[in-house]
Structures are given as structure tokens and as C-alpha cells.
CSV table of C-alpha atoms in Angstrom, one decimal:
chain,number,residue,atom,x,y,z
S,1,MET,CA,-59.7,-87.7,-8.4
S,2,SER,CA,-59.9,-85.3,-5.5
S,3,GLN,CA,-62.9,-83.0,-5.6
S,4,THR,CA,-60.6,-80.0,-5.3
S,5,THR,CA,-59.0,-80.5,-8.7
S,6,LYS,CA,-60.3,-81.2,-12.2
S,7,PRO,CA,-58.3,-82.2,-15.3
S,8,ALA,CA,-57.6,-79.3,-17.7
S,9,LYS,CA,-57.9,-79.7,-21.4
S,10,ARG,CA,-55.0,-81.6,-22.9
S,11,GLY,CA,-52.7,-80.3,-25.7
S,12,ARG,CA,-50.1,-77.6,-26.0
S,13,HIS,CA,-50.2,-74.8,-23.6
S,14,THR,CA,-48.3,-71.6,-22.9
S,15,VAL,CA,-47.2,-70.4,-19.5
S,16,ALA,CA,-50.3,-70.6,-17.3
S,17,ARG,CA,-51.2,-67.5,-15.3
S,18,HIS,CA,-53.8,-68.5,-12.7
S,19,GLY,CA,-53.1,-65.4,-10.7
S,20,GLU,CA,-49.9,-64.6,-8.8
S,21,LEU,CA,-49.2,-67.1,-6.2
S,22,LYS,CA,-47.8,-66.1,-2.8
S,23,SER,CA,-44.1,-65.5,-3.1
S,24,PRO,CA,-42.4,-68.2,-1.1
S,25,HIS,CA,-39.9,-67.9,1.8
S,26,PRO,CA,-36.4,-67.7,0.1
S,27,PHE,CA,-35.1,-70.8,1.8
S,28,ALA,CA,-38.2,-72.9,1.1
S,29,LEU,CA,-38.1,-71.8,-2.5
S,30,LEU,CA,-34.6,-73.0,-3.1
S,31,MET,CA,-35.3,-76.3,-1.3
S,32,ARG,CA,-38.1,-76.9,-3.8
S,33,PHE,CA,-35.6,-77.1,-6.6
S,34,VAL,CA,-32.8,-79.1,-5.0
S,35,GLY,CA,-35.0,-81.4,-3.0
S,36,ILE,CA,-33.9,-79.9,0.4
S,37,VAL,CA,-30.2,-79.4,-0.2
S,38,VAL,CA,-30.2,-76.2,1.9
S,39,ALA,CA,-32.4,-77.4,4.8
S,40,VAL,CA,-29.4,-76.6,7.1
S,41,VAL,CA,-30.0,-72.9,6.3
S,42,LEU,CA,-33.4,-73.0,7.8
S,43,VAL,CA,-31.8,-73.3,11.2
S,44,SER,CA,-30.5,-69.8,11.1
S,45,GLY,CA,-33.2,-68.4,8.8
S,46,ALA,CA,-35.9,-69.4,11.3
S,47,GLY,CA,-34.2,-68.1,14.4
S,48,VAL,CA,-33.2,-71.4,16.0
S,49,ALA,CA,-30.2,-71.0,18.4
S,50,ALA,CA,-27.0,-70.0,16.8
S,51,TYR,CA,-25.0,-72.7,18.4
S,52,ALA,CA,-27.1,-75.3,16.7
S,53,ALA,CA,-26.6,-73.7,13.3
S,54,ILE,CA,-22.8,-73.8,13.8
S,55,ASP,CA,-22.8,-77.4,14.8
S,56,LEU,CA,-24.9,-78.4,11.8
S,57,THR,CA,-22.8,-76.3,9.4
S,58,GLN,CA,-19.6,-78.2,10.7
S,59,SER,CA,-21.4,-81.5,10.1
S,60,PHE,CA,-22.5,-80.5,6.7
S,61,THR,CA,-19.0,-79.7,5.4
S,62,ASN,CA,-17.8,-83.2,6.3
S,63,GLY,CA,-17.3,-85.2,3.1
S,64,ALA,CA,-17.9,-82.3,0.8
S,65,VAL,CA,-16.9,-83.0,-2.8
S,66,ALA,CA,-14.6,-80.9,-4.9
S,67,LEU,CA,-15.9,-80.2,-8.5
S,68,GLU,CA,-13.5,-80.6,-11.3
S,69,GLY,CA,-13.3,-78.0,-14.1
S,70,GLN,CA,-16.0,-75.6,-12.7
S,71,ASP,CA,-15.3,-72.0,-12.0
S,72,ALA,CA,-15.8,-71.0,-8.4
S,73,VAL,CA,-18.2,-68.2,-7.3
S,74,PRO,CA,-16.8,-66.0,-4.5
S,75,PRO,CA,-18.9,-65.7,-1.4
S,76,ASP,CA,-20.5,-62.3,-0.6
S,77,ILE,CA,-23.0,-60.9,1.9
S,78,GLY,CA,-25.7,-60.1,-0.7
S,79,ALA,CA,-27.5,-62.1,-3.3
S,80,ILE,CA,-25.3,-64.0,-5.7
S,81,GLU,CA,-24.2,-62.0,-8.6
S,82,GLY,CA,-25.1,-62.9,-12.2
S,83,GLY,CA,-26.6,-66.2,-13.4
S,84,VAL,CA,-25.7,-69.4,-11.6
S,85,ASN,CA,-26.2,-73.2,-12.0
S,86,LEU,CA,-26.7,-75.8,-9.3
S,87,PHE,CA,-26.9,-79.5,-9.9
S,88,LEU,CA,-28.7,-82.2,-7.9
S,89,ALA,CA,-28.0,-85.9,-8.3
S,90,GLY,CA,-30.2,-88.6,-6.7
S,91,THR,CA,-28.5,-91.9,-6.4
S,92,ASP,CA,-29.7,-95.5,-5.7
S,93,ALA,CA,-27.1,-96.4,-3.1
S,94,CYS,CA,-27.8,-99.8,-1.4
S,95,GLU,CA,-27.5,-98.5,2.2
S,96,PRO,CA,-27.9,-101.4,4.6
S,97,GLU,CA,-30.8,-100.0,6.5
S,98,TYR,CA,-32.8,-99.3,3.3
S,99,ALA,CA,-31.5,-102.1,0.9
S,100,GLY,CA,-34.5,-104.2,1.5
S,101,TYR,CA,-36.8,-101.7,-0.3
S,102,PHE,CA,-34.8,-102.0,-3.5
S,103,GLY,CA,-35.4,-105.7,-4.2
S,104,ASP,CA,-33.2,-107.2,-6.9
S,105,ARG,CA,-31.3,-104.0,-7.2
S,106,CYS,CA,-29.5,-104.6,-3.9
S,107,THR,CA,-29.2,-108.4,-3.9
S,108,GLY,CA,-27.5,-109.1,-7.3
S,109,ALA,CA,-24.1,-108.5,-8.8
S,110,ASP,CA,-24.7,-104.8,-9.0
S,111,ALA,CA,-25.5,-104.3,-5.3
S,112,SER,CA,-22.2,-102.6,-4.6
S,113,GLY,CA,-22.6,-100.0,-7.4
S,114,GLU,CA,-24.3,-96.6,-7.2
S,115,LEU,CA,-26.1,-95.0,-10.1
S,116,ASN,CA,-27.2,-91.3,-10.5
S,117,ASP,CA,-30.7,-92.1,-11.6
S,118,VAL,CA,-32.0,-88.5,-11.0
S,119,ASN,CA,-30.2,-85.6,-12.6
S,120,MET,CA,-31.4,-82.0,-12.4
S,121,LEU,CA,-29.8,-78.8,-13.3
S,122,VAL,CA,-31.2,-75.7,-11.6
S,123,HIS,CA,-30.5,-72.5,-13.6
S,124,ILE,CA,-30.9,-69.2,-11.8
S,125,SER,CA,-30.7,-66.3,-14.2
S,126,ASP,CA,-29.3,-62.8,-13.7
S,127,ALA,CA,-31.8,-60.0,-13.2
S,128,PRO,CA,-34.6,-60.2,-13.9
S,129,ARG,CA,-34.4,-63.4,-11.9
S,130,ARG,CA,-36.0,-66.5,-13.4
S,131,VAL,CA,-35.4,-70.2,-12.4
S,132,THR,CA,-35.4,-73.1,-14.7
S,133,VAL,CA,-35.1,-76.8,-13.5
S,134,ILE,CA,-33.9,-79.2,-16.3
S,135,SER,CA,-34.3,-83.0,-15.7
S,136,PHE,CA,-32.1,-85.3,-17.7
S,137,PRO,CA,-33.4,-88.9,-18.4
S,138,ARG,CA,-31.3,-91.6,-16.8
S,139,ASP,CA,-31.3,-93.5,-20.1
S,140,LEU,CA,-29.8,-90.6,-22.0
S,141,MET,CA,-26.7,-91.8,-24.0
S,142,LEU,CA,-23.9,-89.2,-24.2
S,143,PRO,CA,-20.1,-88.9,-24.0
S,144,ILE,CA,-18.6,-89.1,-20.5
S,145,PRO,CA,-15.3,-87.2,-20.2
S,146,SER,CA,-12.2,-88.3,-18.3
S,147,CYS,CA,-12.7,-87.6,-14.6
S,148,THR,CA,-10.6,-87.3,-11.5
S,149,ARG,CA,-11.7,-89.6,-8.7
S,150,GLU,CA,-11.5,-88.7,-5.1
S,151,ASP,CA,-8.4,-90.8,-4.7
S,152,GLY,CA,-6.7,-88.8,-7.5
S,153,SER,CA,-6.9,-91.5,-10.2
S,154,GLU,CA,-8.0,-90.6,-13.7
S,155,THR,CA,-10.8,-92.4,-15.5
S,156,SER,CA,-10.9,-92.9,-19.3
S,157,ALA,CA,-13.2,-90.8,-21.5
S,158,MET,CA,-16.0,-92.7,-23.1
S,159,SER,CA,-17.8,-91.8,-26.3
S,160,LYS,CA,-21.3,-93.1,-25.5
S,161,GLN,CA,-22.6,-94.3,-22.1
S,162,PRO,CA,-25.9,-93.7,-20.2
S,163,ILE,CA,-25.8,-90.6,-18.0
S,164,ASN,CA,-26.7,-92.6,-14.9
S,165,SER,CA,-23.3,-94.4,-15.1
S,166,ALA,CA,-21.3,-91.2,-14.5
S,167,TYR,CA,-21.5,-91.5,-10.7
S,168,THR,CA,-20.2,-95.1,-10.8
S,169,VAL,CA,-17.4,-93.9,-13.0
S,170,GLY,CA,-16.2,-90.9,-11.0
S,171,GLY,CA,-18.6,-89.8,-8.3
S,172,LEU,CA,-20.6,-86.5,-8.1
S,173,SER,CA,-17.8,-84.4,-9.7
S,174,CYS,CA,-17.9,-86.7,-12.8
S,175,VAL,CA,-21.7,-86.3,-13.1
S,176,VAL,CA,-21.3,-82.5,-12.9
S,177,LYS,CA,-18.5,-82.6,-15.5
S,178,THR,CA,-20.5,-84.7,-17.8
S,179,VAL,CA,-23.6,-82.4,-17.7
S,180,SER,CA,-21.4,-79.3,-18.0
S,181,GLN,CA,-19.8,-80.8,-21.1
S,182,LEU,CA,-23.2,-81.6,-22.6
S,183,SER,CA,-24.8,-78.2,-21.8
S,184,GLY,CA,-21.9,-75.9,-22.1
S,185,GLN,CA,-22.8,-74.4,-18.7
S,186,ASN,CA,-20.5,-73.8,-15.8
S,187,ILE,CA,-21.9,-75.6,-12.7
S,188,PRO,CA,-20.2,-74.3,-9.6
S,189,PHE,CA,-22.6,-75.9,-7.1
S,190,ALA,CA,-23.8,-79.5,-6.6
S,191,ALA,CA,-25.2,-82.0,-4.1
S,192,LYS,CA,-26.1,-85.6,-3.9
S,193,ILE,CA,-29.0,-87.3,-2.0
S,194,THR,CA,-29.6,-91.0,-1.8
S,195,TRP,CA,-33.0,-92.7,-1.9
S,196,GLY,CA,-32.5,-93.5,1.8
S,197,GLY,CA,-32.2,-89.8,2.3
S,198,VAL,CA,-35.5,-89.2,0.6
S,199,ILE,CA,-37.1,-91.5,3.1
S,200,GLU,CA,-35.7,-89.7,6.1
S,201,LEU,CA,-36.4,-86.2,4.7
S,202,THR,CA,-40.0,-86.8,3.9
S,203,ASN,CA,-40.4,-88.2,7.4
S,204,ALA,CA,-38.9,-85.1,8.8
S,205,VAL,CA,-41.3,-82.8,7.0
S,206,GLY,CA,-44.3,-84.9,8.0
S,207,GLY,CA,-45.1,-86.2,4.5
S,208,VAL,CA,-46.1,-84.6,1.2
S,209,GLU,CA,-49.5,-84.6,-0.4
S,210,VAL,CA,-49.5,-85.7,-4.0
S,211,CYS,CA,-52.3,-86.0,-6.6
S,212,LEU,CA,-53.2,-89.1,-8.5
S,213,ALA,CA,-55.5,-88.3,-11.4
S,214,SER,CA,-56.1,-92.0,-11.8
S,215,GLY,CA,-55.0,-95.2,-9.9
S,216,ILE,CA,-51.4,-96.4,-9.8
S,217,ARG,CA,-50.4,-100.0,-9.8
S,218,ASP,CA,-46.8,-101.1,-10.0
S,219,LYS,CA,-45.6,-104.4,-8.7
S,220,TYR,CA,-42.0,-103.4,-9.0
S,221,THR,CA,-42.3,-100.7,-6.4
S,222,GLY,CA,-45.2,-102.2,-4.5
S,223,ILE,CA,-47.7,-99.4,-5.3
S,224,ASP,CA,-51.4,-100.2,-5.6
S,225,TRP,CA,-53.1,-96.8,-4.9
S,226,PRO,CA,-56.5,-95.4,-5.9
S,227,ALA,CA,-57.1,-92.0,-7.6
S,228,GLY,CA,-57.2,-89.0,-5.3
S,229,ASN,CA,-54.9,-87.0,-3.1
S,230,ARG,CA,-52.5,-89.0,-1.0
S,231,THR,CA,-50.1,-87.9,1.7
S,232,ILE,CA,-46.9,-89.9,1.3
S,233,GLN,CA,-43.8,-90.1,3.4
S,234,GLY,CA,-40.9,-92.5,4.2
S,235,VAL,CA,-41.1,-95.7,2.0
S,236,GLU,CA,-44.2,-94.5,0.2
S,237,ALA,CA,-42.4,-91.3,-1.0
S,238,LEU,CA,-39.6,-93.5,-2.3
S,239,GLN,CA,-42.1,-95.8,-4.1
S,240,PHE,CA,-43.7,-92.8,-5.7
S,241,LEU,CA,-40.5,-91.3,-6.9
S,242,ARG,CA,-39.2,-94.6,-8.3
S,243,THR,CA,-42.4,-95.8,-10.0
S,244,ARG,CA,-42.1,-96.0,-13.7
S,245,HIS,CA,-44.5,-98.8,-14.8
S,246,GLY,CA,-47.4,-97.3,-12.8
S,247,VAL,CA,-47.5,-93.9,-14.6
S,248,GLY,CA,-48.0,-92.8,-18.2
S,249,ASP,CA,-46.7,-95.3,-20.7
S,250,GLY,CA,-44.3,-96.9,-18.2
S,251,SER,CA,-41.2,-95.1,-19.5
S,252,ASP,CA,-38.5,-93.2,-17.6
S,253,LEU,CA,-39.6,-90.1,-19.3
S,254,GLY,CA,-43.0,-90.4,-17.8
S,255,ARG,CA,-41.4,-90.9,-14.4
S,256,ILE,CA,-39.6,-87.6,-14.6
S,257,SER,CA,-42.9,-85.8,-14.9
S,258,ASN,CA,-44.1,-87.6,-11.8
S,259,GLN,CA,-41.0,-86.6,-9.9
S,260,GLN,CA,-41.4,-83.0,-10.9
S,261,GLN,CA,-44.9,-83.1,-9.4
S,262,TYR,CA,-43.5,-84.3,-6.1
S,263,MET,CA,-40.9,-81.5,-6.1
S,264,SER,CA,-43.5,-78.8,-6.6
S,265,ARG,CA,-45.8,-80.1,-3.9
S,266,LEU,CA,-42.8,-80.6,-1.5
S,267,GLY,CA,-42.1,-76.9,-2.0
S,268,ARG,CA,-45.6,-75.9,-1.2
S,269,LYS,CA,-45.4,-78.0,2.0
S,270,LEU,CA,-42.1,-76.4,3.0
S,271,MET,CA,-43.4,-72.9,2.6
S,272,SER,CA,-46.5,-73.6,4.6
S,273,GLU,CA,-47.0,-72.2,8.1
S,274,ASP,CA,-46.9,-75.7,9.5
S,275,VAL,CA,-43.2,-75.9,8.6
S,276,LEU,CA,-41.9,-72.3,8.5
S,277,SER,CA,-43.4,-71.3,11.8
S,278,ASN,CA,-42.3,-74.5,13.6
S,279,PRO,CA,-38.7,-74.3,14.9
S,280,ALA,CA,-38.8,-77.9,16.1
S,281,THR,CA,-39.7,-79.1,12.6
S,282,LEU,CA,-37.1,-76.9,10.9
S,283,TYR,CA,-34.4,-78.2,13.2
S,284,LYS,CA,-35.4,-81.8,12.5
S,285,LEU,CA,-35.2,-81.0,8.8
S,286,ALA,CA,-31.8,-79.5,9.2
S,287,THR,CA,-30.3,-82.3,11.2
S,288,THR,CA,-31.8,-84.8,8.9
S,289,ALA,CA,-30.4,-83.0,5.8
S,290,VAL,CA,-26.8,-82.9,7.1
S,291,ASP,CA,-26.9,-86.7,7.7
S,292,ASN,CA,-28.3,-87.5,4.3
S,293,ILE,CA,-26.9,-85.0,1.8
S,294,THR,CA,-23.4,-84.8,0.3
S,295,PRO,CA,-22.7,-81.2,-0.9
S,296,SER,CA,-19.9,-79.9,-3.1
S,297,GLN,CA,-17.3,-77.9,-1.3
S,298,SER,CA,-18.6,-74.8,-2.9
S,299,LEU,CA,-22.1,-75.4,-1.5
S,300,ALA,CA,-21.0,-76.3,2.0
S,301,ASN,CA,-20.4,-72.7,2.9
S,302,PRO,CA,-23.5,-71.4,4.7
S,303,LEU,CA,-22.9,-67.9,3.4
S,304,THR,CA,-23.2,-69.2,-0.1
S,305,LEU,CA,-26.5,-70.9,0.6
S,306,VAL,CA,-27.8,-67.6,1.8
S,307,GLN,CA,-26.6,-65.9,-1.3
S,308,ILE,CA,-28.4,-68.4,-3.6
S,309,ALA,CA,-31.6,-68.1,-1.4
S,310,LEU,CA,-31.6,-64.3,-1.6
S,311,ALA,CA,-31.3,-64.5,-5.4
S,312,VAL,CA,-34.5,-66.4,-5.8
S,313,LYS,CA,-36.7,-65.1,-3.0
S,314,ASN,CA,-38.9,-62.9,-5.2
S,315,VAL,CA,-39.2,-65.0,-8.3
S,316,PRO,CA,-42.9,-65.4,-9.1
S,317,PHE,CA,-44.3,-68.9,-9.7
S,318,ASP,CA,-44.9,-68.4,-13.4
S,319,GLU,CA,-41.2,-67.7,-13.9
S,320,ILE,CA,-40.2,-70.9,-12.2
S,321,THR,CA,-40.1,-73.6,-14.9
S,322,PHE,CA,-39.6,-77.4,-14.8
S,323,LEU,CA,-38.4,-78.8,-18.1
S,324,GLN,CA,-37.3,-82.2,-19.5
S,325,TYR,CA,-34.1,-82.1,-21.5
S,326,PRO,CA,-35.1,-82.8,-25.1
S,327,VAL,CA,-34.3,-86.2,-26.5
S,328,VAL,CA,-35.0,-88.5,-29.4
S,329,GLY,CA,-34.8,-92.3,-29.7
S,330,ASP,CA,-31.4,-93.8,-29.9
S,331,PRO,CA,-31.2,-95.5,-33.3
S,332,SER,CA,-28.9,-98.2,-32.0
S,333,ASP,CA,-31.0,-99.1,-28.9
S,334,PRO,CA,-34.8,-98.7,-28.6
S,335,ASN,CA,-34.5,-98.6,-24.8
S,336,LYS,CA,-32.2,-95.5,-24.8
S,337,VAL,CA,-32.4,-91.9,-25.9
S,338,VAL,CA,-29.9,-89.4,-27.3
S,339,PRO,CA,-29.9,-85.6,-27.2
S,340,ASP,CA,-32.2,-83.7,-29.6
S,341,GLU,CA,-29.4,-81.4,-30.4
S,342,ALA,CA,-31.4,-78.7,-32.3
S,343,ALA,CA,-34.0,-78.4,-29.5
S,344,ALA,CA,-31.3,-78.4,-26.8
S,345,GLU,CA,-29.4,-75.6,-28.6
S,346,ALA,CA,-32.6,-73.6,-28.6
S,347,LEU,CA,-33.1,-74.2,-24.9
S,348,TRP,CA,-29.6,-73.0,-23.9
S,349,ALA,CA,-30.0,-70.0,-26.2
S,350,ALA,CA,-33.3,-69.1,-24.5
S,351,LEU,CA,-31.7,-69.3,-21.0
S,352,ALA,CA,-28.8,-67.1,-22.2
S,353,ALA,CA,-31.3,-64.5,-23.5
S,354,ASN,CA,-33.1,-64.5,-20.1
S,355,GLN,CA,-36.5,-63.9,-21.4
S,356,PRO,CA,-39.9,-65.5,-20.3
S,357,LEU,CA,-40.3,-69.0,-21.6
S,358,VAL,CA,-43.4,-70.3,-23.4
S,359,ILE,CA,-43.8,-74.1,-23.2
S,360,THR,CA,-45.4,-75.3,-26.4
S,361,GLY,CA,-44.9,-79.0,-25.6
S,362,GLU,CA,-46.9,-81.1,-23.1
S,363,ALA,CA,-46.8,-80.7,-19.4
S,364,GLY,CA,-45.0,-84.0,-19.1
S,365,SER,CA,-43.5,-86.5,-21.4
S,366,ASN,CA,-45.1,-89.9,-22.2
S,367,ASP,CA,-48.4,-89.0,-20.5
S,368,GLY,CA,-46.8,-89.1,-17.0
S,369,VAL,CA,-48.9,-86.2,-15.7
S,370,VAL,CA,-52.0,-84.1,-16.5
S,371,VAL,CA,-52.5,-80.4,-15.7
S,372,VAL,CA,-55.2,-79.6,-13.2
S,373,GLU,CA,-57.0,-76.4,-12.3
S,374,PRO,CA,-55.7,-75.1,-9.0
S,375,THR,CA,-58.1,-74.6,-6.1
S,376,PRO,CA,-59.2,-71.0,-5.4
S,377,SER,CA,-57.1,-70.9,-2.2
S,378,ALA,CA,-54.0,-71.8,-4.1
S,379,THR,CA,-54.4,-68.7,-6.4
S,380,THR,CA,-54.6,-66.1,-3.6
S,381,SER,CA,-52.9,-63.0,-5.1
S,382,ALA,CA,-49.8,-61.7,-3.4
S,383,THR,CA,-47.5,-59.7,-5.7
S,384,PRO,CA,-43.8,-60.3,-4.9
S,385,ASP,CA,-41.4,-57.4,-4.9
S,386,ALA,CA,-40.6,-56.2,-8.4
S,387,THR,CA,-37.1,-56.8,-9.7
S,388,PRO,CA,-35.7,-53.7,-11.3
S,389,SER,CA,-35.3,-53.9,-15.1
S,390,ALA,CA,-31.7,-54.2,-16.2
S,391,THR,CA,-30.3,-51.2,-18.2
S,392,PRO,CA,-28.1,-51.7,-21.2
S,393,THR,CA,-24.4,-51.0,-20.9
S,394,PRO,CA,-22.9,-49.2,-23.8
S,395,GLY,CA,-21.0,-51.7,-25.9
S,396,GLY,CA,-22.0,-54.5,-23.6
S,397,THR,CA,-24.7,-57.3,-23.7
S,398,PRO,CA,-28.2,-55.9,-24.4
S,399,ALA,CA,-30.5,-55.8,-21.4
S,400,PRO,CA,-33.0,-58.7,-21.2
S,401,THR,CA,-36.5,-57.9,-22.2
S,402,ASP,CA,-40.0,-59.3,-21.5
S,403,THR,CA,-40.4,-60.6,-25.0
S,404,ALA,CA,-41.3,-64.3,-24.5
S,405,ILE,CA,-39.4,-67.1,-26.3
S,406,GLU,CA,-41.3,-70.1,-27.5
S,407,LEU,CA,-39.5,-73.4,-26.8
S,408,PRO,CA,-39.6,-76.1,-29.4
S,409,ASP,CA,-42.6,-78.4,-28.9
S,410,SER,CA,-40.2,-81.3,-28.2
S,411,ILE,CA,-39.4,-79.7,-24.9
S,412,ASN,CA,-42.0,-80.7,-22.3
S,413,GLY,CA,-42.6,-79.1,-18.9
S,414,SER,CA,-44.7,-76.9,-16.7
S,415,THR,CA,-44.4,-73.9,-14.4
S,416,LEU,CA,-44.9,-73.7,-10.7
S,417,ALA,CA,-48.0,-71.6,-11.4
S,418,GLN,CA,-49.6,-74.8,-12.8
S,419,GLU,CA,-50.5,-77.9,-10.8
S,420,THR,CA,-50.1,-81.4,-12.2
S,421,CYS,CA,-51.4,-84.9,-11.1
S,422,SER,CA,-49.9,-88.3,-11.8
S,423,ASN,CA,-51.5,-89.9,-14.8
S,424,GLY,CA,-51.4,-93.4,-13.3
S,425,ASN,CA,-52.2,-96.7,-14.9
S,426,LEU,CA,-53.1,-100.1,-13.6
S,427,ARG,CA,-50.9,-101.9,-16.1
S,428,GLY,CA,-47.7,-102.0,-14.1
S,429,THR,CA,-48.0,-105.6,-13.3
S,430,GLY,CA,-46.3,-107.2,-16.2
């Protein structure tokens, strides 16, 4: 363990309030949730030459994907109106320059396939603004609808398949359509990043410091790291995000918690002065992003990126929540999970109510992470601009209140006001 952190008591917890953390730069905050999808916006946001921003924007729109069955959101010059959802898929494409890092995944019969192994829905509420990031396990079994491929052909609907097969079936649009059907949410924005893209983006930012509460050993990803803080980039960042056997109980649910720790710490790095005040670093991030991210056509518009960033720029850290979609074991396959429908219904209802969330479950599933007390410097108080309270409209939807909603204890997660460390194990050798 690093001397700057200490394990907190385990067990259920409510939303932690360790003092208001500094409100992040709007672009850096959004990047925290989508893993750097809007890095291109940093070019204009940081004052880099306009001609460079235009060139990058044109590159970013190349190959943008149309989303099937999702209502569009019209662009505007202000913050995006109402609540909005954005989806991020991380895929395991065997790109030639990175295939050697994937071992058997890229040498066998499945080498030509591409799976959406990371699936995250970012929900930004209407005023008062709150942000909830929901991760879906790759082994989640659910119906996959009929989808339209990029070549115009139609796929057949399937009653029960793992969520990480949706990209293989019909691309990014099919993944979004599948999650939209599961959640009942309209998802107008989406993006895809490959594991090779993760390597390049962490190199561009100069690495991310993560915390290991105990040592991690995983022969499948090549990790054998001692406890403590460790700055990872490039291949090490990919190893950390892929490790499953080395954290918690070795399950994919434990891995999700580990990935959420990385996202949180990436966000802190991006909002630091080392990045935000360095035009060269920002430009490198932006050019790397456009080469490694595939956006939806709706997200390729730079004005839309600015709208989304403006909507979240003043959200305090304890109103930014990372959750794991609730699941139970699949009775027909011990290696798969299915939706916990009652808990999921409670989650979607809580998001619709737009009230503070109280997490009664663990910080992470399957012992993947532990909560640590933040260092004094991380809790420096800086109160963000207050968001005006919504007023009720006669005959309309009641205005949201500050009455907190307790989520079912089967929903695990943490807020950005908390810090987590990987709960590593040394068993990942069998």
C-alpha cells in the first residue's frame, strides 16, 4: 500500500462526502466518463490554433457510425437540453500492430472477430445535473434485436446471447440498440475505442497512476506487480484493464471495478495542470484520439461535444456515480449472468426521478476494489457553481428534489468523491 492511502472499513456505505473536490474542467470531466472520446474538443477548449481544430474535426468525422432507432438531439450553442445518454464500447480488435499482446485471442480461429468486452452507459440528468456511469458485464446474457449492418443487411434477432457478441453481430449501432432495448433508454450518442487505442491514449497523456491495495499476479496478462501506487501507460495500461484473474475473485465482475478505478484516476490526471495547461500535450491527445476512436455520427459534431461538456462542467464529485448493472447467476450456465430485473427497474426509476443516489451495496463487485481514505490534498474544498433548482410546471412533471433514493444492495458502485484501490491477489497463475 502507498503511505498516502489506507483501507477504509468494509461493508455497505452511503455516498461518501469527504469535502467538495475541485470542480473539473468541463472537457476533462466528460473525458473521465467516456475514456477520452472528446479529446478532440480540448484543442479548441485549450486555445490551440483554430486551423488544427478544424483539421482534427474533419478527421474525427471519417468513419462515423449511424445509430439505428435512437432519437437525435439537435445541436445548439448552449448546454444540451434535458437528460441525455452516451454509450462507450471498448473492443478487442486484433489490430496487427498490437495483436501480439493478446496471445491466443489473436492467433486462433476467432482472431478475425471483434467483441465489445467493455460496455458503459453514461447518463447525464436534466437540472439539477447528475452523472451516472453504468457498466454492463461482458458475460451478461440478454436478447439481441435485429440490427442493420453498415452494408444495409439485416441480422436476425436472438433471444439470448452474451452482450459482448453484439458488436460482432452488427457493429457499434447494434450494441447501442441492444442496451437501449435492455434499459428502455434512448441513446443518441456513442463511441468505440479498441484496446490498441487505449495503449496510444495512455501514452499520449503520459501515464495514469493507479493504486494497488495488494499485489497483482496474472499470467494471462503478464502482470506481477507489488502493492502500492504505480504509474501505468501503454501496454501496462492495457494489462491492467484486461486483468481478471489478478483482482478480487478472478471474475469479470471484479474486473469492472478495477476498470472504474482506472477511469476515475485518468480523469484526475486529465484535469491536472500538467495536462490542461500544456497545449502540446492537449494537441497530442487530440490527434491520438481521432486516430483511435470511432464516434457515432451524432457525436462527430464538435458543437455537440461542447454542448455535452457544458452540461456536466459544474457537477460535484459526489453526484458522479459509477455503478455496475445488477445481475444474478444464469441458472443455465454458471459462467454467465442474467439481469436482476427488479433491481434494474429500481435503478432506471431512480435515474428518471433525478434525485441523489445512495449506494447500499459494496464499492465493487466480487472484491475487485477496496475504498481508501483520500489524501488531504485531494479533498481541498472548492465549491462549484450552484445549479438552480427546477421549478414545477403546472400539470407537468414534478420538479426533482434533494430527497435521496437508496439503491438496492445488489447494485454495487462508488462515487467520484471516493477513491478505490485494486484488491489484487496472487492467485492468477492457474
